[in-house]
Amino acid sequence: FKFPMYSSSYYPFHFCFLLIISSTCLAQTNFHPKTLFLAVKQDPSTLQYITEIHQRTPLVPVKLAVHIGSENLWVDCETGFKSSTYKPARCDSRQCNLARSIACGDCNTENTTRPGCNDNVCYNIVSNPAMNTFFSGGEIAEDVLTIQSINGSIPGPESRVPVVTVSNFIFSCSPSYFTQNLGKNVKGMIGFGQQSPVSFVTQLASAFKFSRQFAICLSSSTQQNGIIFIGHRPYIFALGFDASRDLIYTPIITHPKFFLINRGSPEYYIQVTSITINEKSLALNKTLLSLDENEENGTKFSTAVPYTVLEPSIYNVVSKAFISEMPKDVKTVPAVQPFKTCFDSTYVGMSRLGYNAPKIDLILHKPNVRWTITGANSLVKVSDRVVCLAFVERNQTFGQTIVIGGFQMQDNLVEFDLARRRIGFSNSLYFHQTTCSNQFYTMGN
């Protein structure tokens, strides 16, 4: 059986299905940190959230787009990949099992072997939402990876301690064309998905023996870094504020299906039961708010979309209510793509919570558990005199009813606690007079 290296967006008809196991054992340094971190910054041209790891031997910096709902880390192995420690995963190996391989075979596109093109290796799926597609021929491999660690007991700049090394980090290869639509010099994506033994957080938690959790805090500035904490609390910001102290929690919804494969979805779903604007409940089609058996409807988080996406009927209700709750002297103006609801900003005031705008609450699994969206995360400036409602209408006939995008997460700390099956959120850090960039760890990154 010859596996087609450059496959279409559909699965090959013949798979060598492999056993899925739920733990990993990686070689690493003797130092066992409790918390690791990544600096993350928004690319101004694509609005993707970009981080950087160091990988290979010798180590090189690799820019990756953050995709919290993806199963794995994948990189372009076709162009410029050189490493003396690259190890392709051989058919039926432990690495193939961990990475939940969908097929096994030989590379038949080149006469010589290289990273990403070897014989007797296994393959899995890599996804690129910027291309709205996936690639089913990602060669599974291992290589060296390093990441910065934190001494959580020290709140200042000296809390950064030396990098730690994972010598057998499992990742997947893609061809160069699969990096289309990613930011400048971005060579792949880094996945934090739930229910995946080879997600970034799961492998690091196993390697360094800490709980499977991470917290993401996206900066609202394209000039300043936000941060992704991986591992134990605290999450210390300026003036010693620990963002983990006041988190509000809602359960993670686990979905048993992922594409056509009989395994759990890596996406992070939560239950939104209603939406209020200025404490007024909206008349919504409640059946759209629950995730169904086909992984449709419901609510999920995604760093792959810049602004929260709403199903058309939900968008229309939210838009009309938002307009009616704006001050009467604030006038609507023509739409500015991709937004449909825009305002003359001349009479839109400012406060410590951003623009003076109607308060939006996503009511979660209980009436008193709510994600509060203030003006900093509900209105976006598009020109000197125009601001727009920072939600977009879904342009597909299927998908999630609500996809909480990056703009709504900016300057909010969101903790994904896989061990306890819950998501915690801080609401806007502006309430605490700080921001996601106002921390010591990512300075100089």
CSV table of C-alpha atoms in Angstrom, one decimal:
chain,number,residue,atom,x,y,z
A,1,PHE,CA,0.0,0.0,0.0
A,2,LYS,CA,1.5,3.3,-1.1
A,3,PHE,CA,0.1,6.3,0.9
A,4,PRO,CA,-0.3,9.4,-1.3
A,5,MET,CA,1.9,12.1,0.2
A,6,TYR,CA,-0.1,15.0,-1.3
A,7,SER,CA,-3.6,13.8,-0.6
A,8,SER,CA,-6.9,15.7,-1.1
A,9,SER,CA,-9.0,16.9,1.7
A,10,TYR,CA,-10.6,13.5,2.0
A,11,TYR,CA,-9.4,10.4,3.6
A,12,PRO,CA,-7.7,7.6,1.6
A,13,PHE,CA,-10.0,4.6,1.1
A,14,HIS,CA,-7.7,2.2,2.9
A,15,PHE,CA,-6.4,2.9,6.4
A,16,CYS,CA,-4.2,1.0,8.8
A,17,PHE,CA,-6.1,1.9,11.9
A,18,LEU,CA,-4.1,1.8,15.1
A,19,LEU,CA,-4.8,1.5,18.7
A,20,ILE,CA,-5.3,4.8,20.6
A,21,ILE,CA,-3.7,5.1,24.0
A,22,SER,CA,-4.1,8.0,26.4
A,23,SER,CA,-0.7,8.7,27.9
A,24,THR,CA,2.8,9.6,26.7
A,25,CYS,CA,6.3,9.2,28.1
A,26,LEU,CA,8.9,11.6,26.8
A,27,ALA,CA,12.5,12.1,27.5
A,28,GLN,CA,13.3,15.5,29.1
A,29,THR,CA,15.7,17.4,31.3
A,30,ASN,CA,16.0,16.4,35.0
A,31,PHE,CA,14.4,19.7,36.0
A,32,HIS,CA,10.6,19.4,36.4
A,33,PRO,CA,8.9,22.8,36.2
A,34,LYS,CA,5.4,23.3,37.3
A,35,THR,CA,4.6,26.0,34.8
A,36,LEU,CA,5.7,26.8,31.2
A,37,PHE,CA,4.8,29.6,29.0
A,38,LEU,CA,4.6,30.9,25.4
A,39,ALA,CA,4.6,34.5,24.2
A,40,VAL,CA,1.8,35.1,21.8
A,41,LYS,CA,1.1,38.1,19.5
A,42,GLN,CA,-1.5,38.9,16.9
A,43,ASP,CA,-0.3,39.2,13.3
A,44,PRO,CA,-1.7,42.5,12.1
A,45,SER,CA,-2.2,41.3,8.5
A,46,THR,CA,-3.9,37.9,9.1
A,47,LEU,CA,-5.2,38.6,12.7
A,48,GLN,CA,-3.9,35.1,13.6
A,49,TYR,CA,-2.3,34.6,17.0
A,50,ILE,CA,1.3,33.6,16.6
A,51,THR,CA,3.8,32.1,19.0
A,52,GLU,CA,7.3,30.7,18.6
A,53,ILE,CA,8.9,27.5,19.7
A,54,HIS,CA,12.5,26.2,19.3
A,55,GLN,CA,12.8,22.8,17.7
A,56,ARG,CA,15.3,20.5,16.0
A,57,THR,CA,19.1,20.0,16.3
A,58,PRO,CA,20.6,22.5,16.1
A,59,LEU,CA,17.7,24.4,17.6
A,60,VAL,CA,15.9,26.9,15.3
A,61,PRO,CA,13.0,29.3,16.1
A,62,VAL,CA,9.7,28.2,14.5
A,63,LYS,CA,6.7,30.5,14.2
A,64,LEU,CA,3.4,28.8,14.6
A,65,ALA,CA,-0.3,29.9,14.6
A,66,VAL,CA,-2.2,29.1,17.8
A,67,HIS,CA,-5.2,26.8,17.3
A,68,ILE,CA,-6.7,25.7,20.6
A,69,GLY,CA,-9.1,23.3,18.9
A,70,SER,CA,-6.5,21.3,17.0
A,71,GLU,CA,-5.2,17.9,17.8
A,72,ASN,CA,-1.5,18.3,17.2
A,73,LEU,CA,1.5,20.5,16.4
A,74,TRP,CA,2.4,20.4,12.7
A,75,VAL,CA,5.2,22.2,10.7
A,76,ASP,CA,6.3,22.5,7.1
A,77,CYS,CA,8.9,19.7,6.7
A,78,GLU,CA,9.3,20.2,3.0
A,79,THR,CA,11.2,23.5,2.9
A,80,GLY,CA,14.2,24.3,5.0
A,81,PHE,CA,13.7,21.5,7.6
A,82,LYS,CA,17.1,20.3,8.8
A,83,SER,CA,17.6,18.3,12.0
A,84,SER,CA,20.0,15.6,13.1
A,85,THR,CA,17.5,14.4,15.7
A,86,TYR,CA,14.4,14.0,13.4
A,87,LYS,CA,12.9,10.5,13.9
A,88,PRO,CA,10.0,9.4,11.7
A,89,ALA,CA,7.4,7.3,13.5
A,90,ARG,CA,7.6,3.7,12.0
A,91,CYS,CA,4.4,1.8,11.3
A,92,ASP,CA,2.8,0.2,14.4
A,93,SER,CA,5.1,2.1,16.8
A,94,ARG,CA,4.1,3.7,20.1
A,95,GLN,CA,4.4,7.1,18.5
A,96,CYS,CA,1.9,6.1,15.8
A,97,ASN,CA,-0.5,4.9,18.5
A,98,LEU,CA,-0.2,8.0,20.5
A,99,ALA,CA,-0.7,10.3,17.5
A,100,ARG,CA,-3.8,8.2,16.5
A,101,SER,CA,-2.5,7.4,13.1
A,102,ILE,CA,-5.1,7.0,10.3
A,103,ALA,CA,-2.8,5.2,7.8
A,104,CYS,CA,0.6,3.7,7.4
A,105,GLY,CA,2.8,3.3,4.3
A,106,ASP,CA,5.5,4.7,2.1
A,107,CYS,CA,6.2,8.1,0.6
A,108,ASN,CA,5.9,7.8,-3.1
A,109,THR,CA,6.5,11.4,-4.3
A,110,GLU,CA,10.3,11.6,-4.2
A,111,ASN,CA,13.3,9.4,-5.0
A,112,THR,CA,15.1,10.3,-1.7
A,113,THR,CA,14.0,10.4,1.9
A,114,ARG,CA,13.8,13.5,3.9
A,115,PRO,CA,11.8,14.8,6.9
A,116,GLY,CA,8.1,14.4,5.9
A,117,CYS,CA,8.8,11.8,3.2
A,118,ASN,CA,10.0,8.4,4.5
A,119,ASP,CA,9.0,4.8,4.0
A,120,ASN,CA,7.3,2.5,6.6
A,121,VAL,CA,5.9,5.5,8.5
A,122,CYS,CA,2.4,6.5,9.8
A,123,TYR,CA,0.3,9.5,9.0
A,124,ASN,CA,-2.4,11.5,10.6
A,125,ILE,CA,-4.6,14.5,10.0
A,126,VAL,CA,-3.4,18.1,10.2
A,127,SER,CA,-5.8,21.0,9.8
A,128,ASN,CA,-5.4,24.6,8.6
A,129,PRO,CA,-8.6,26.6,9.2
A,130,ALA,CA,-7.0,29.5,7.3
A,131,MET,CA,-7.3,27.3,4.2
A,132,ASN,CA,-10.6,25.8,5.5
A,133,THR,CA,-9.3,22.3,4.8
A,134,PHE,CA,-7.2,19.5,6.3
A,135,PHE,CA,-4.4,17.3,5.0
A,136,SER,CA,-4.6,13.5,5.7
A,137,GLY,CA,-0.9,12.8,4.9
A,138,GLY,CA,0.9,14.3,7.8
A,139,GLU,CA,4.0,12.2,8.6
A,140,ILE,CA,4.2,11.6,12.3
A,141,ALA,CA,7.7,12.2,13.8
A,142,GLU,CA,9.6,13.1,16.9
A,143,ASP,CA,12.2,15.8,17.5
A,144,VAL,CA,13.7,18.0,20.2
A,145,LEU,CA,11.7,20.9,21.4
A,146,THR,CA,12.4,23.6,24.1
A,147,ILE,CA,10.1,25.9,26.0
A,148,GLN,CA,10.5,28.6,28.7
A,149,SER,CA,9.6,27.8,32.3
A,150,ILE,CA,8.4,29.8,35.3
A,151,ASN,CA,9.2,29.8,39.0
A,152,GLY,CA,5.7,30.6,40.1
A,153,SER,CA,6.7,31.6,43.6
A,154,ILE,CA,8.6,34.7,42.3
A,155,PRO,CA,6.3,37.4,40.8
A,156,GLY,CA,8.9,39.6,39.1
A,157,PRO,CA,11.1,39.4,36.0
A,158,GLU,CA,13.4,36.9,37.8
A,159,SER,CA,10.5,34.4,37.7
A,160,ARG,CA,11.7,33.3,34.2
A,161,VAL,CA,14.0,30.4,34.6
A,162,PRO,CA,16.0,28.5,32.0
A,163,VAL,CA,14.4,26.7,29.1
A,164,VAL,CA,13.5,23.1,29.5
A,165,THR,CA,13.9,20.4,26.8
A,166,VAL,CA,11.6,17.7,25.5
A,167,SER,CA,13.8,15.4,23.4
A,168,ASN,CA,11.1,13.3,21.9
A,169,PHE,CA,8.2,15.7,21.2
A,170,ILE,CA,5.7,14.1,18.8
A,171,PHE,CA,4.5,16.3,15.9
A,172,SER,CA,3.4,16.0,12.3
A,173,CYS,CA,4.8,17.2,9.0
A,174,SER,CA,3.0,19.0,6.2
A,175,PRO,CA,4.0,20.0,2.7
A,176,SER,CA,4.9,23.7,2.1
A,177,TYR,CA,1.7,24.5,0.3
A,178,PHE,CA,-0.3,23.7,3.4
A,179,THR,CA,1.0,26.8,5.1
A,180,GLN,CA,-1.0,29.0,2.7
A,181,ASN,CA,-2.9,31.9,4.3
A,182,LEU,CA,-0.8,31.7,7.5
A,183,GLY,CA,1.1,34.8,8.6
A,184,LYS,CA,4.5,35.9,7.3
A,185,ASN,CA,7.2,33.2,8.1
A,186,VAL,CA,4.7,31.1,10.0
A,187,LYS,CA,5.6,27.4,9.4
A,188,GLY,CA,2.7,25.6,10.9
A,189,MET,CA,0.2,25.4,13.8
A,190,ILE,CA,0.3,24.5,17.4
A,191,GLY,CA,-2.7,22.6,18.7
A,192,PHE,CA,-4.1,22.5,22.3
A,193,GLY,CA,-7.1,20.3,21.6
A,194,GLN,CA,-8.9,18.3,24.2
A,195,GLN,CA,-9.0,14.5,24.0
A,196,SER,CA,-5.7,14.3,22.1
A,197,PRO,CA,-2.7,12.4,23.5
A,198,VAL,CA,-0.3,14.5,21.3
A,199,SER,CA,-1.7,18.0,21.8
A,200,PHE,CA,0.9,20.5,23.0
A,201,VAL,CA,-0.5,20.7,26.6
A,202,THR,CA,-1.0,16.9,27.0
A,203,GLN,CA,2.6,16.0,25.9
A,204,LEU,CA,4.1,18.7,28.2
A,205,ALA,CA,2.0,17.7,31.1
A,206,SER,CA,3.1,14.1,30.7
A,207,ALA,CA,6.7,15.0,30.3
A,208,PHE,CA,6.9,17.2,33.3
A,209,LYS,CA,4.3,15.5,35.5
A,210,PHE,CA,1.8,18.4,36.0
A,211,SER,CA,-1.9,18.6,35.6
A,212,ARG,CA,-3.3,19.0,32.0
A,213,GLN,CA,-4.3,22.6,31.9
A,214,PHE,CA,-3.4,25.8,30.1
A,215,ALA,CA,-4.5,29.4,30.3
A,216,ILE,CA,-4.5,31.8,27.4
A,217,CYS,CA,-4.4,35.6,27.7
A,218,LEU,CA,-4.4,37.4,24.3
A,219,SER,CA,-3.1,41.0,24.1
A,220,SER,CA,-5.3,43.6,22.4
A,221,SER,CA,-2.2,45.2,21.0
A,222,THR,CA,-0.4,43.9,17.9
A,223,GLN,CA,2.7,45.4,19.3
A,224,GLN,CA,2.7,43.7,22.7
A,225,ASN,CA,2.8,40.0,23.7
A,226,GLY,CA,0.1,38.1,25.4
A,227,ILE,CA,0.8,34.8,27.1
A,228,ILE,CA,-0.2,31.2,27.2
A,229,PHE,CA,0.5,29.5,30.6
A,230,ILE,CA,0.9,25.8,30.6
A,231,GLY,CA,0.7,23.9,33.8
A,232,HIS,CA,0.0,25.0,37.4
A,233,ARG,CA,-1.1,28.4,38.7
A,234,PRO,CA,-0.6,31.2,39.7
A,235,TYR,CA,-1.1,33.5,36.7
A,236,ILE,CA,0.7,36.6,37.9
A,237,PHE,CA,0.3,40.0,36.3
A,238,ALA,CA,1.6,43.5,37.2
A,239,LEU,CA,1.3,44.6,40.9
A,240,GLY,CA,1.2,40.9,41.9
A,241,PHE,CA,-2.4,40.4,40.7
A,242,ASP,CA,-3.1,36.6,40.4
A,243,ALA,CA,-5.8,36.2,37.7
A,244,SER,CA,-6.5,32.6,38.9
A,245,ARG,CA,-8.2,33.8,42.1
A,246,ASP,CA,-11.5,35.1,40.6
A,247,LEU,CA,-12.1,32.7,37.7
A,248,ILE,CA,-15.7,31.7,36.9
A,249,TYR,CA,-16.1,28.1,35.7
A,250,THR,CA,-18.3,26.3,33.3
A,251,PRO,CA,-18.1,22.6,32.2
A,252,ILE,CA,-16.3,21.6,29.0
A,253,ILE,CA,-18.7,19.7,26.7
A,254,THR,CA,-17.0,16.6,25.2
A,255,HIS,CA,-18.2,15.5,21.8
A,256,PRO,CA,-17.6,11.9,20.7
A,257,LYS,CA,-17.2,12.6,17.0
A,258,PHE,CA,-14.4,14.2,15.1
A,259,PHE,CA,-14.7,14.3,11.3
A,260,LEU,CA,-15.5,10.7,10.1
A,261,ILE,CA,-13.2,9.1,12.7
A,262,ASN,CA,-14.5,7.4,15.8
A,263,ARG,CA,-12.8,9.5,18.3
A,264,GLY,CA,-13.5,12.5,20.4
A,265,SER,CA,-13.5,16.0,19.0
A,266,PRO,CA,-10.6,18.2,20.1
A,267,GLU,CA,-12.7,21.4,20.1
A,268,TYR,CA,-13.7,23.1,23.3
A,269,TYR,CA,-17.5,23.4,23.6
A,270,ILE,CA,-19.5,25.1,26.4
A,271,GLN,CA,-23.2,25.6,27.0
A,272,VAL,CA,-24.6,29.0,26.4
A,273,THR,CA,-28.3,29.0,27.5
A,274,SER,CA,-29.2,32.6,26.7
A,275,ILE,CA,-27.9,36.1,25.9
A,276,THR,CA,-28.7,39.4,27.6
A,277,ILE,CA,-27.9,42.9,26.5
A,278,ASN,CA,-28.1,45.5,29.4
A,279,GLU,CA,-29.7,42.7,31.5
A,280,LYS,CA,-32.5,42.3,28.9
A,281,SER,CA,-33.0,38.7,27.7
A,282,LEU,CA,-33.1,38.2,24.0
A,283,ALA,CA,-35.7,36.1,22.2
A,284,LEU,CA,-33.5,33.4,20.6
A,285,ASN,CA,-34.1,30.0,19.0
A,286,LYS,CA,-32.9,28.0,22.0
A,287,THR,CA,-32.6,24.8,20.0
A,288,LEU,CA,-29.6,26.4,18.2
A,289,LEU,CA,-27.8,26.9,21.5
A,290,SER,CA,-27.2,23.2,22.2
A,291,LEU,CA,-24.6,21.1,20.5
A,292,ASP,CA,-26.2,18.2,18.6
A,293,GLU,CA,-25.1,14.7,17.7
A,294,ASN,CA,-23.6,15.9,14.4
A,295,GLU,CA,-21.3,18.4,16.1
A,296,GLU,CA,-23.5,21.2,14.9
A,297,ASN,CA,-24.9,24.3,16.7
A,298,GLY,CA,-23.8,25.0,20.3
A,299,THR,CA,-20.8,27.2,21.3
A,300,LYS,CA,-17.1,26.7,21.0
A,301,PHE,CA,-13.9,28.7,21.5
A,302,SER,CA,-11.5,29.3,18.6
A,303,THR,CA,-8.3,31.3,18.2
A,304,ALA,CA,-8.6,30.5,14.5
A,305,VAL,CA,-11.3,33.2,14.0
A,306,PRO,CA,-10.6,36.8,14.8
A,307,TYR,CA,-14.1,37.8,15.8
A,308,THR,CA,-17.0,35.9,17.4
A,309,VAL,CA,-19.2,34.3,14.7
A,310,LEU,CA,-22.9,34.1,15.2
A,311,GLU,CA,-25.5,32.0,13.3
A,312,PRO,CA,-27.6,34.5,11.1
A,313,SER,CA,-30.8,34.5,13.1
A,314,ILE,CA,-28.9,34.9,16.4
A,315,TYR,CA,-26.8,37.7,14.9
A,316,ASN,CA,-29.9,39.6,13.8
A,317,VAL,CA,-31.4,39.5,17.2
A,318,VAL,CA,-28.1,40.5,18.9
A,319,SER,CA,-27.5,43.3,16.4
A,320,LYS,CA,-31.0,44.8,16.7
A,321,ALA,CA,-30.9,44.7,20.5
A,322,PHE,CA,-27.4,46.2,20.6
A,323,ILE,CA,-28.4,49.1,18.4
A,324,SER,CA,-31.5,49.8,20.4
A,325,GLU,CA,-29.5,49.9,23.6
A,326,MET,CA,-26.9,52.3,22.3
A,327,PRO,CA,-27.3,56.0,23.3
A,328,LYS,CA,-29.8,57.8,21.1
A,329,ASP,CA,-27.2,60.3,19.8
A,330,VAL,CA,-25.0,57.5,18.4
A,331,LYS,CA,-26.0,56.9,14.8
A,332,THR,CA,-25.5,53.8,12.6
A,333,VAL,CA,-23.4,54.1,9.5
A,334,PRO,CA,-22.9,51.9,6.4
A,335,ALA,CA,-21.4,48.5,7.1
A,336,VAL,CA,-17.6,47.9,6.9
A,337,GLN,CA,-16.7,44.4,5.9
A,338,PRO,CA,-16.6,41.9,7.6
A,339,PHE,CA,-18.9,43.7,10.0
A,340,LYS,CA,-22.6,44.5,9.3
A,341,THR,CA,-23.4,46.8,12.3
A,342,CYS,CA,-21.4,50.0,12.5
A,343,PHE,CA,-21.7,53.3,14.3
A,344,ASP,CA,-20.4,56.9,14.0
A,345,SER,CA,-17.9,57.0,16.9
A,346,THR,CA,-18.1,60.8,17.4
A,347,TYR,CA,-20.6,60.4,20.3
A,348,VAL,CA,-19.3,57.0,21.6
A,349,GLY,CA,-17.6,57.7,24.9
A,350,MET,CA,-14.8,55.9,26.6
A,351,SER,CA,-14.3,54.4,30.0
A,352,ARG,CA,-11.8,52.2,31.8
A,353,LEU,CA,-13.7,49.2,30.3
A,354,GLY,CA,-13.3,50.5,26.7
A,355,TYR,CA,-16.0,52.1,24.6
A,356,ASN,CA,-19.3,53.0,26.4
A,357,ALA,CA,-21.4,50.3,24.9
A,358,PRO,CA,-24.3,48.1,26.0
A,359,LYS,CA,-23.2,45.2,28.2
A,360,ILE,CA,-23.5,41.8,26.6
A,361,ASP,CA,-23.7,38.7,28.8
A,362,LEU,CA,-23.5,35.1,27.6
A,363,ILE,CA,-25.4,33.2,30.2
A,364,LEU,CA,-23.8,29.8,30.6
A,365,HIS,CA,-24.8,26.5,32.3
A,366,LYS,CA,-26.3,28.4,35.3
A,367,PRO,CA,-28.1,31.7,35.4
A,368,ASN,CA,-25.4,33.2,37.7
A,369,VAL,CA,-22.5,32.0,35.5
A,370,ARG,CA,-22.0,34.5,32.7
A,371,TRP,CA,-19.3,35.8,30.4
A,372,THR,CA,-19.6,39.6,30.4
A,373,ILE,CA,-18.5,41.4,27.3
A,374,THR,CA,-17.9,45.2,27.8
A,375,GLY,CA,-17.1,47.8,25.2
A,376,ALA,CA,-13.4,46.8,24.9
A,377,ASN,CA,-14.5,43.5,23.5
A,378,SER,CA,-17.8,44.4,21.8
A,379,LEU,CA,-16.8,47.4,19.6
A,380,VAL,CA,-13.8,47.5,17.2
A,381,LYS,CA,-12.4,50.7,15.7
A,382,VAL,CA,-12.3,50.4,11.9
A,383,SER,CA,-11.5,54.1,11.0
A,384,ASP,CA,-11.2,57.5,12.7
A,385,ARG,CA,-14.9,58.0,12.9
A,386,VAL,CA,-16.3,54.4,12.7
A,387,VAL,CA,-16.6,51.6,15.2
A,388,CYS,CA,-18.4,48.3,14.5
A,389,LEU,CA,-20.0,45.6,16.5
A,390,ALA,CA,-17.2,43.1,16.7
A,391,PHE,CA,-19.3,40.1,15.8
A,392,VAL,CA,-19.7,38.6,12.3
A,393,GLU,CA,-22.5,36.7,10.8
A,394,ARG,CA,-21.9,33.1,9.9
A,395,ASN,CA,-21.8,32.7,6.1
A,396,GLN,CA,-22.2,28.9,6.1
A,397,THR,CA,-25.4,26.9,6.4
A,398,PHE,CA,-23.9,24.6,9.0
A,399,GLY,CA,-21.5,24.9,11.9
A,400,GLN,CA,-21.6,26.2,15.5
A,401,THR,CA,-24.2,28.8,16.5
A,402,ILE,CA,-21.6,30.7,18.4
A,403,VAL,CA,-17.8,30.6,17.9
A,404,ILE,CA,-16.1,32.8,20.5
A,405,GLY,CA,-13.2,34.4,18.6
A,406,GLY,CA,-10.0,36.0,19.5
A,407,PHE,CA,-11.2,39.6,19.8
A,408,GLN,CA,-13.6,38.6,22.6
A,409,MET,CA,-10.9,36.8,24.4
A,410,GLN,CA,-8.4,39.7,24.3
A,411,ASP,CA,-7.5,41.0,27.8
A,412,ASN,CA,-9.5,38.1,29.3
A,413,LEU,CA,-7.7,35.2,30.9
A,414,VAL,CA,-9.3,31.9,29.9
A,415,GLU,CA,-8.2,28.7,31.6
A,416,PHE,CA,-8.8,25.3,30.0
A,417,ASP,CA,-8.6,22.7,32.8
A,418,LEU,CA,-8.7,19.4,31.0
A,419,ALA,CA,-8.1,17.4,34.2
A,420,ARG,CA,-11.3,18.8,35.8
A,421,ARG,CA,-13.2,19.1,32.5
A,422,ARG,CA,-13.9,22.8,33.0
A,423,ILE,CA,-13.1,26.3,31.5
A,424,GLY,CA,-12.5,29.2,33.8
A,425,PHE,CA,-12.6,32.8,32.7
A,426,SER,CA,-11.7,36.1,34.4
A,427,ASN,CA,-13.9,38.5,32.4
A,428,SER,CA,-12.1,41.6,31.3
A,429,LEU,CA,-8.8,42.2,33.1
A,430,TYR,CA,-9.7,45.9,32.8
A,431,PHE,CA,-11.9,45.4,35.8
A,432,HIS,CA,-8.6,44.8,37.7
A,433,GLN,CA,-6.8,47.6,35.9
A,434,THR,CA,-4.4,45.4,34.0
A,435,THR,CA,-4.1,43.7,30.6
A,436,CYS,CA,-2.7,40.5,29.1
A,437,SER,CA,0.5,42.2,28.1
A,438,ASN,CA,1.0,43.6,31.6
A,439,GLN,CA,3.1,40.7,32.9
A,440,PHE,CA,6.8,40.1,33.2
A,441,TYR,CA,7.2,36.7,31.5
A,442,THR,CA,7.0,37.7,27.8
A,443,MET,CA,9.1,40.9,27.9
A,444,GLY,CA,11.8,40.7,25.3
A,445,ASN,CA,10.2,37.7,23.5
